[in-house]
mmCIF file with all atom_site columns, C-alpha atoms in Angstrom:
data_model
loop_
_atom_site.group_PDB
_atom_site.id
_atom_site.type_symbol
_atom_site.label_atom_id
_atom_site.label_alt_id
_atom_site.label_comp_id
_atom_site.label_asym_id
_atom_site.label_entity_id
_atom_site.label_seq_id
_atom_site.pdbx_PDB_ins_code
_atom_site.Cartn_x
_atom_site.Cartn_y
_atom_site.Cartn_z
_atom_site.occupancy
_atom_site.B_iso_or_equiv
_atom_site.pdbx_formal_charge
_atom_site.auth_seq_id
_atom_site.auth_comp_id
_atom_site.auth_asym_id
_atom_site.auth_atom_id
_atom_site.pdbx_PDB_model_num
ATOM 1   C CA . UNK A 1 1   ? 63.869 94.953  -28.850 1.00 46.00 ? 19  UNK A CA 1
ATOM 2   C CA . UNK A 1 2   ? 61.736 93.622  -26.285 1.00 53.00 ? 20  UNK A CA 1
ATOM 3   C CA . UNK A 1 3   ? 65.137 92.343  -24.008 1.00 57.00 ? 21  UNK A CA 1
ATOM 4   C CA . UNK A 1 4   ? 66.754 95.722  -24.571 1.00 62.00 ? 22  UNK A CA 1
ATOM 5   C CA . UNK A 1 5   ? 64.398 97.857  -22.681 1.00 81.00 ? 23  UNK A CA 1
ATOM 6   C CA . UNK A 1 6   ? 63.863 95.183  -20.367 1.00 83.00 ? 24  UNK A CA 1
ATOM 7   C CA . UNK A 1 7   ? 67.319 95.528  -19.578 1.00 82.00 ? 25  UNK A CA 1
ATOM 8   C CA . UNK A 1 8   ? 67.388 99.337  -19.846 1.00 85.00 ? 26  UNK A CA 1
ATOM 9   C CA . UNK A 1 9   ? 64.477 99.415  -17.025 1.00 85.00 ? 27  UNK A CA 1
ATOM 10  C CA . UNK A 1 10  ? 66.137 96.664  -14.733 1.00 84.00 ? 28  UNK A CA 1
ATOM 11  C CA . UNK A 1 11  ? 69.737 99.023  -14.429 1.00 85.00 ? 29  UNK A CA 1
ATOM 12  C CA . UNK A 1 12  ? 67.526 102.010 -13.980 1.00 88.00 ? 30  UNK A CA 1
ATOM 13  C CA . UNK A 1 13  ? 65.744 100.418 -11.217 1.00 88.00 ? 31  UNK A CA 1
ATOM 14  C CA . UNK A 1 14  ? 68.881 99.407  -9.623  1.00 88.00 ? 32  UNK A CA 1
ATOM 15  C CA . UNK A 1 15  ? 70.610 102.485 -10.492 1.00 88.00 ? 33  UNK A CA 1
ATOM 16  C CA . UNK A 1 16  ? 67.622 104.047 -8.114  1.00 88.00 ? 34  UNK A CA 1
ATOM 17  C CA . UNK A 1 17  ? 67.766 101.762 -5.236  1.00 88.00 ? 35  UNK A CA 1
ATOM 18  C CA . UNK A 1 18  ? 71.529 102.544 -5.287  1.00 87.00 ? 36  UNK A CA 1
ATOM 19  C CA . UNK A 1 19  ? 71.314 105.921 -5.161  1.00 86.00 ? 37  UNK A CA 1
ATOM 20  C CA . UNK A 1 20  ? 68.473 106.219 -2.494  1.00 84.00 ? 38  UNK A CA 1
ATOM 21  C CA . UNK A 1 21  ? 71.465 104.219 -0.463  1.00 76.00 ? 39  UNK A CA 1
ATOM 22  C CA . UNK A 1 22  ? 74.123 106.312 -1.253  1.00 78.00 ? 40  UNK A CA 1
ATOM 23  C CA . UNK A 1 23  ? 72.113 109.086 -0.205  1.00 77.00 ? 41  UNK A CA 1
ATOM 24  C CA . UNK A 1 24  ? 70.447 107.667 2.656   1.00 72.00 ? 42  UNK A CA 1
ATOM 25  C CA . UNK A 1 25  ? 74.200 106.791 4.157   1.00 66.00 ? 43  UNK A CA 1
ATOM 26  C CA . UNK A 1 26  ? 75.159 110.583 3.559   1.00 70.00 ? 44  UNK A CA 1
ATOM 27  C CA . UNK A 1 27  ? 72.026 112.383 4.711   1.00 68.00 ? 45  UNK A CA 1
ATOM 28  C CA . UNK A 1 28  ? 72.240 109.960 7.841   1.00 69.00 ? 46  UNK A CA 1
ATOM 29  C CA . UNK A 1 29  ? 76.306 110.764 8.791   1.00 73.00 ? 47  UNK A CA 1
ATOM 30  C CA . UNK A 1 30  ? 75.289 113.809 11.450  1.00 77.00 ? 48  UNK A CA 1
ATOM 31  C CA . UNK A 1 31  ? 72.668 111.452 13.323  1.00 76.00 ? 49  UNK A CA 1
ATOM 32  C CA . UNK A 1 32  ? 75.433 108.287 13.072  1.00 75.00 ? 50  UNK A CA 1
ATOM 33  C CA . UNK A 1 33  ? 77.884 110.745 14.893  1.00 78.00 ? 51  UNK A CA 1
ATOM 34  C CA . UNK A 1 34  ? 75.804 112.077 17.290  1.00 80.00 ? 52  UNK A CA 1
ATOM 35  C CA . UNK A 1 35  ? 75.194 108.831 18.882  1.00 80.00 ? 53  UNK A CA 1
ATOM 36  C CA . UNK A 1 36  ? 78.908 107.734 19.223  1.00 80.00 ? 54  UNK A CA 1
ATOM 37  C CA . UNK A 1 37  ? 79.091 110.961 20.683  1.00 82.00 ? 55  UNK A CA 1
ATOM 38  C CA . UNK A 1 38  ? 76.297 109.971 23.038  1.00 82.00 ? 56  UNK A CA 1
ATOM 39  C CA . UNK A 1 39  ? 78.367 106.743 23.794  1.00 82.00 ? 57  UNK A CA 1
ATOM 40  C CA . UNK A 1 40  ? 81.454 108.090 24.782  1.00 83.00 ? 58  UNK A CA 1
ATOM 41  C CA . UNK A 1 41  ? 79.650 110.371 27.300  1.00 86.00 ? 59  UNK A CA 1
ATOM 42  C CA . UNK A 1 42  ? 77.763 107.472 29.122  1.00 85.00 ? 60  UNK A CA 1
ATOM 43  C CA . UNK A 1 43  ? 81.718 106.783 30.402  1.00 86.00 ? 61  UNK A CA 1
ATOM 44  C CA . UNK A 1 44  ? 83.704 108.577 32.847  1.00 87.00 ? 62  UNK A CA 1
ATOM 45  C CA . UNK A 1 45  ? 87.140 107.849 33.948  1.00 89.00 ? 63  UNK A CA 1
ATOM 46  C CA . UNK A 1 46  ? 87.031 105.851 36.966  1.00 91.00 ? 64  UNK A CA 1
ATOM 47  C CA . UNK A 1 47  ? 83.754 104.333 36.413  1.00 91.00 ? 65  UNK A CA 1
ATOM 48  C CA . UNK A 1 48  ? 83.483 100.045 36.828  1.00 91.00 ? 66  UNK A CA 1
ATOM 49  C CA . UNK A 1 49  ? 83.627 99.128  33.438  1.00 88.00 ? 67  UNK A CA 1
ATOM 50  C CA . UNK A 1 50  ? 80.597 96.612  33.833  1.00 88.00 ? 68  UNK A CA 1
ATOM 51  C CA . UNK A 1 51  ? 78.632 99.533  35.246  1.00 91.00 ? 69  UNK A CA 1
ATOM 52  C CA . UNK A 1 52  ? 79.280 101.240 31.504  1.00 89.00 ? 70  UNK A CA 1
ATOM 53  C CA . UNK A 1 53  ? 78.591 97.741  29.826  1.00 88.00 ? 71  UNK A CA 1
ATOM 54  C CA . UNK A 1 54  ? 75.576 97.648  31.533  1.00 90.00 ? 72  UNK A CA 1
ATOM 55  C CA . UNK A 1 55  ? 74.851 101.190 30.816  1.00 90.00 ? 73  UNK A CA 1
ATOM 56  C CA . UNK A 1 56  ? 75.136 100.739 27.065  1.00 88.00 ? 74  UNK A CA 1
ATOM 57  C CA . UNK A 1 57  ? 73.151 97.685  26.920  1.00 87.00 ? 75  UNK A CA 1
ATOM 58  C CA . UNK A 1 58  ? 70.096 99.753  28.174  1.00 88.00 ? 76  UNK A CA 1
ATOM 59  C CA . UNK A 1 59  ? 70.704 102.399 25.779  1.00 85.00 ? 77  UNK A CA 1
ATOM 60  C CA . UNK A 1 60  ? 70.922 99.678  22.965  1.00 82.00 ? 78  UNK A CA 1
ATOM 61  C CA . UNK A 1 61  ? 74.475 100.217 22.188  1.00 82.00 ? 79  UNK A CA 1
ATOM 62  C CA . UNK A 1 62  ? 76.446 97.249  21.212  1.00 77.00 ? 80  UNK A CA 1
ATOM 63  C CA . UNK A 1 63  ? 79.697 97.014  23.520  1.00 80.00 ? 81  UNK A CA 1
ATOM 64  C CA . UNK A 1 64  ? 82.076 94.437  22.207  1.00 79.00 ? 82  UNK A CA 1
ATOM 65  C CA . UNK A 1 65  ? 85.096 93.535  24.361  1.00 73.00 ? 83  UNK A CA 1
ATOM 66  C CA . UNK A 1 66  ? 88.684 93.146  23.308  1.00 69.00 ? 84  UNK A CA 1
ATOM 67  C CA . UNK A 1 67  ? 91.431 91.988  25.706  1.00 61.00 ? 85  UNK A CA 1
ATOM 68  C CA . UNK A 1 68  ? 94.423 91.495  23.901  1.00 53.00 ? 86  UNK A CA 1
ATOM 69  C CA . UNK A 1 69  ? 97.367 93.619  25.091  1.00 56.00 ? 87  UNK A CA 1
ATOM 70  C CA . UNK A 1 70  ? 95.234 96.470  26.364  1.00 63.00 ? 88  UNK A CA 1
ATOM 71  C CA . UNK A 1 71  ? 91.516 95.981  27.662  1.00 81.00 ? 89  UNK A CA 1
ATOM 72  C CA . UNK A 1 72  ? 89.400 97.826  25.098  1.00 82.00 ? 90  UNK A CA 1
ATOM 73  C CA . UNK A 1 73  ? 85.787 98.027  24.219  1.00 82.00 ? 91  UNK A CA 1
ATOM 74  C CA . UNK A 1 74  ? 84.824 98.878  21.138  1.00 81.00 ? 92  UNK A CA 1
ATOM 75  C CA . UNK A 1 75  ? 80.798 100.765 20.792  1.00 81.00 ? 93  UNK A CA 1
ATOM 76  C CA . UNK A 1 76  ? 79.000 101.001 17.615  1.00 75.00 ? 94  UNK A CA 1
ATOM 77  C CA . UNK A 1 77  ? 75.208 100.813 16.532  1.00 71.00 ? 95  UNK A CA 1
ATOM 78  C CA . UNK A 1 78  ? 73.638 99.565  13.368  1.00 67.00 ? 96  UNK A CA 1
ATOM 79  C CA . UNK A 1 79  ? 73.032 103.269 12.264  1.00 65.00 ? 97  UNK A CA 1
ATOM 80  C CA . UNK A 1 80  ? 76.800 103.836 12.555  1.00 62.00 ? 98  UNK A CA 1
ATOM 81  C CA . UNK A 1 81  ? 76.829 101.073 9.666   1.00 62.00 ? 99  UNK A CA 1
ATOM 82  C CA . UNK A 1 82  ? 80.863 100.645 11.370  1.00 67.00 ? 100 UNK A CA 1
ATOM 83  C CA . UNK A 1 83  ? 81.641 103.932 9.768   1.00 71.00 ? 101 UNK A CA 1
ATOM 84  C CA . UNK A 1 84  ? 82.061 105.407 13.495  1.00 77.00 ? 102 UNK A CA 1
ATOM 85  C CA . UNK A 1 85  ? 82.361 103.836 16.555  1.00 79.00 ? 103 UNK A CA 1
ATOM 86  C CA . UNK A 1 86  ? 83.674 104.943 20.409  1.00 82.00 ? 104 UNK A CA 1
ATOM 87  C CA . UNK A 1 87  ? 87.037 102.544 22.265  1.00 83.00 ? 105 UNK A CA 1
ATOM 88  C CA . UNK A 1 88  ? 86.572 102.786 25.806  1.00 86.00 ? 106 UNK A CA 1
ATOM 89  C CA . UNK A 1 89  ? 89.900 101.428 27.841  1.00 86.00 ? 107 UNK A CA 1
ATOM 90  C CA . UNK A 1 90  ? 89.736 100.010 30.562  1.00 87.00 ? 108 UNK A CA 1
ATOM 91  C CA . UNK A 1 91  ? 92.276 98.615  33.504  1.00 86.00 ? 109 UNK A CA 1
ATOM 92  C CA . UNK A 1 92  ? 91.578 96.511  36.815  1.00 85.00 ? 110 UNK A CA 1
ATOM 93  C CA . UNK A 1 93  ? 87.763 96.755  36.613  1.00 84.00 ? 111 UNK A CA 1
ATOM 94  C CA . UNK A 1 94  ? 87.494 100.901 35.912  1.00 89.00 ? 112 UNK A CA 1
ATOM 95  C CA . UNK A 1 95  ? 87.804 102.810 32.656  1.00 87.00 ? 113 UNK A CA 1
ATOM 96  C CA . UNK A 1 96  ? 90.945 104.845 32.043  1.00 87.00 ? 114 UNK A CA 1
ATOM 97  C CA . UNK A 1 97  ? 89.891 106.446 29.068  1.00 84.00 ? 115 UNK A CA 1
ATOM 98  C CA . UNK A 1 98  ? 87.227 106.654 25.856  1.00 79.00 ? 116 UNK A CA 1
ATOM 99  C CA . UNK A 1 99  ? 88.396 107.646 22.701  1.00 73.00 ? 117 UNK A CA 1
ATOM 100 C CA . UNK A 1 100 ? 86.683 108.533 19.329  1.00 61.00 ? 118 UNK A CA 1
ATOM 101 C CA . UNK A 1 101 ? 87.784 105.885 16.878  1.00 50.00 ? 119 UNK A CA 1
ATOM 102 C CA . UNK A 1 102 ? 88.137 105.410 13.207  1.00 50.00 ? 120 UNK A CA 1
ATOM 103 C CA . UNK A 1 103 ? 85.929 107.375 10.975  1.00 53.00 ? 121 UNK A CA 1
ATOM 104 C CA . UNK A 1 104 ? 84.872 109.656 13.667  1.00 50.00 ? 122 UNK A CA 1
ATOM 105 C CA . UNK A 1 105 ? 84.665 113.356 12.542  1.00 47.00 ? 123 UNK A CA 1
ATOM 106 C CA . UNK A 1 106 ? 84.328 116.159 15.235  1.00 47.00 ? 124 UNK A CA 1
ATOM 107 C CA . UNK A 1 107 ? 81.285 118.607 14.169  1.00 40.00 ? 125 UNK A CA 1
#
């Protein structure tokens, strides 16, 4: 009897922790998107992208750069958890363009 309701209070305790995630992930989505927001806007077209790197690195944003066919940076945070993020593209040293990216909802 003993292991039974050890086991019974073990996936209640983990059934808790889960759910104070789940709900911590969805009570935090406005705040998340608010700040991509907020990273899109520290662009403007024509801007030196390393001006907007340097930019986001004071604001703590995490810029990661992609060159493959197109020169892209890619913004997220930690609060974003990846779910949203903001693509700034860039050509010859200025930015062209930011775009919302996956998971991004307009409010």
């Amino acid at each position: 009897m003993k292991k039974t309701s050890t086991f019974k209070k073990a996936f209640r305790v983990v059934g808790a922790v889960l759910s104070i995630g789940l709900v911590y992930v969805i009570l935090d989505q406005p705040s998340a998107i608010s700040e991509m927001k907020a990273a899109c806007a520290v662009a403007s077209v024509g801007e030196p992208i390393e001006a907007v790197i340097g930019k986001l690195n004071k604001k703590g944003y995490v810029p990661i750069r992609f060159n493959l066919e197109k020169e892209l940076v890619v913004v997220s945070t930690s609060r974003a958890f990846g779910r949203f993020n903001c693509s700034i593209e860039h050509k010859g040293g200025k930015v062209i363009s930011t775009a919302k990216a996956a998971g991004f909802i307009e409010t």
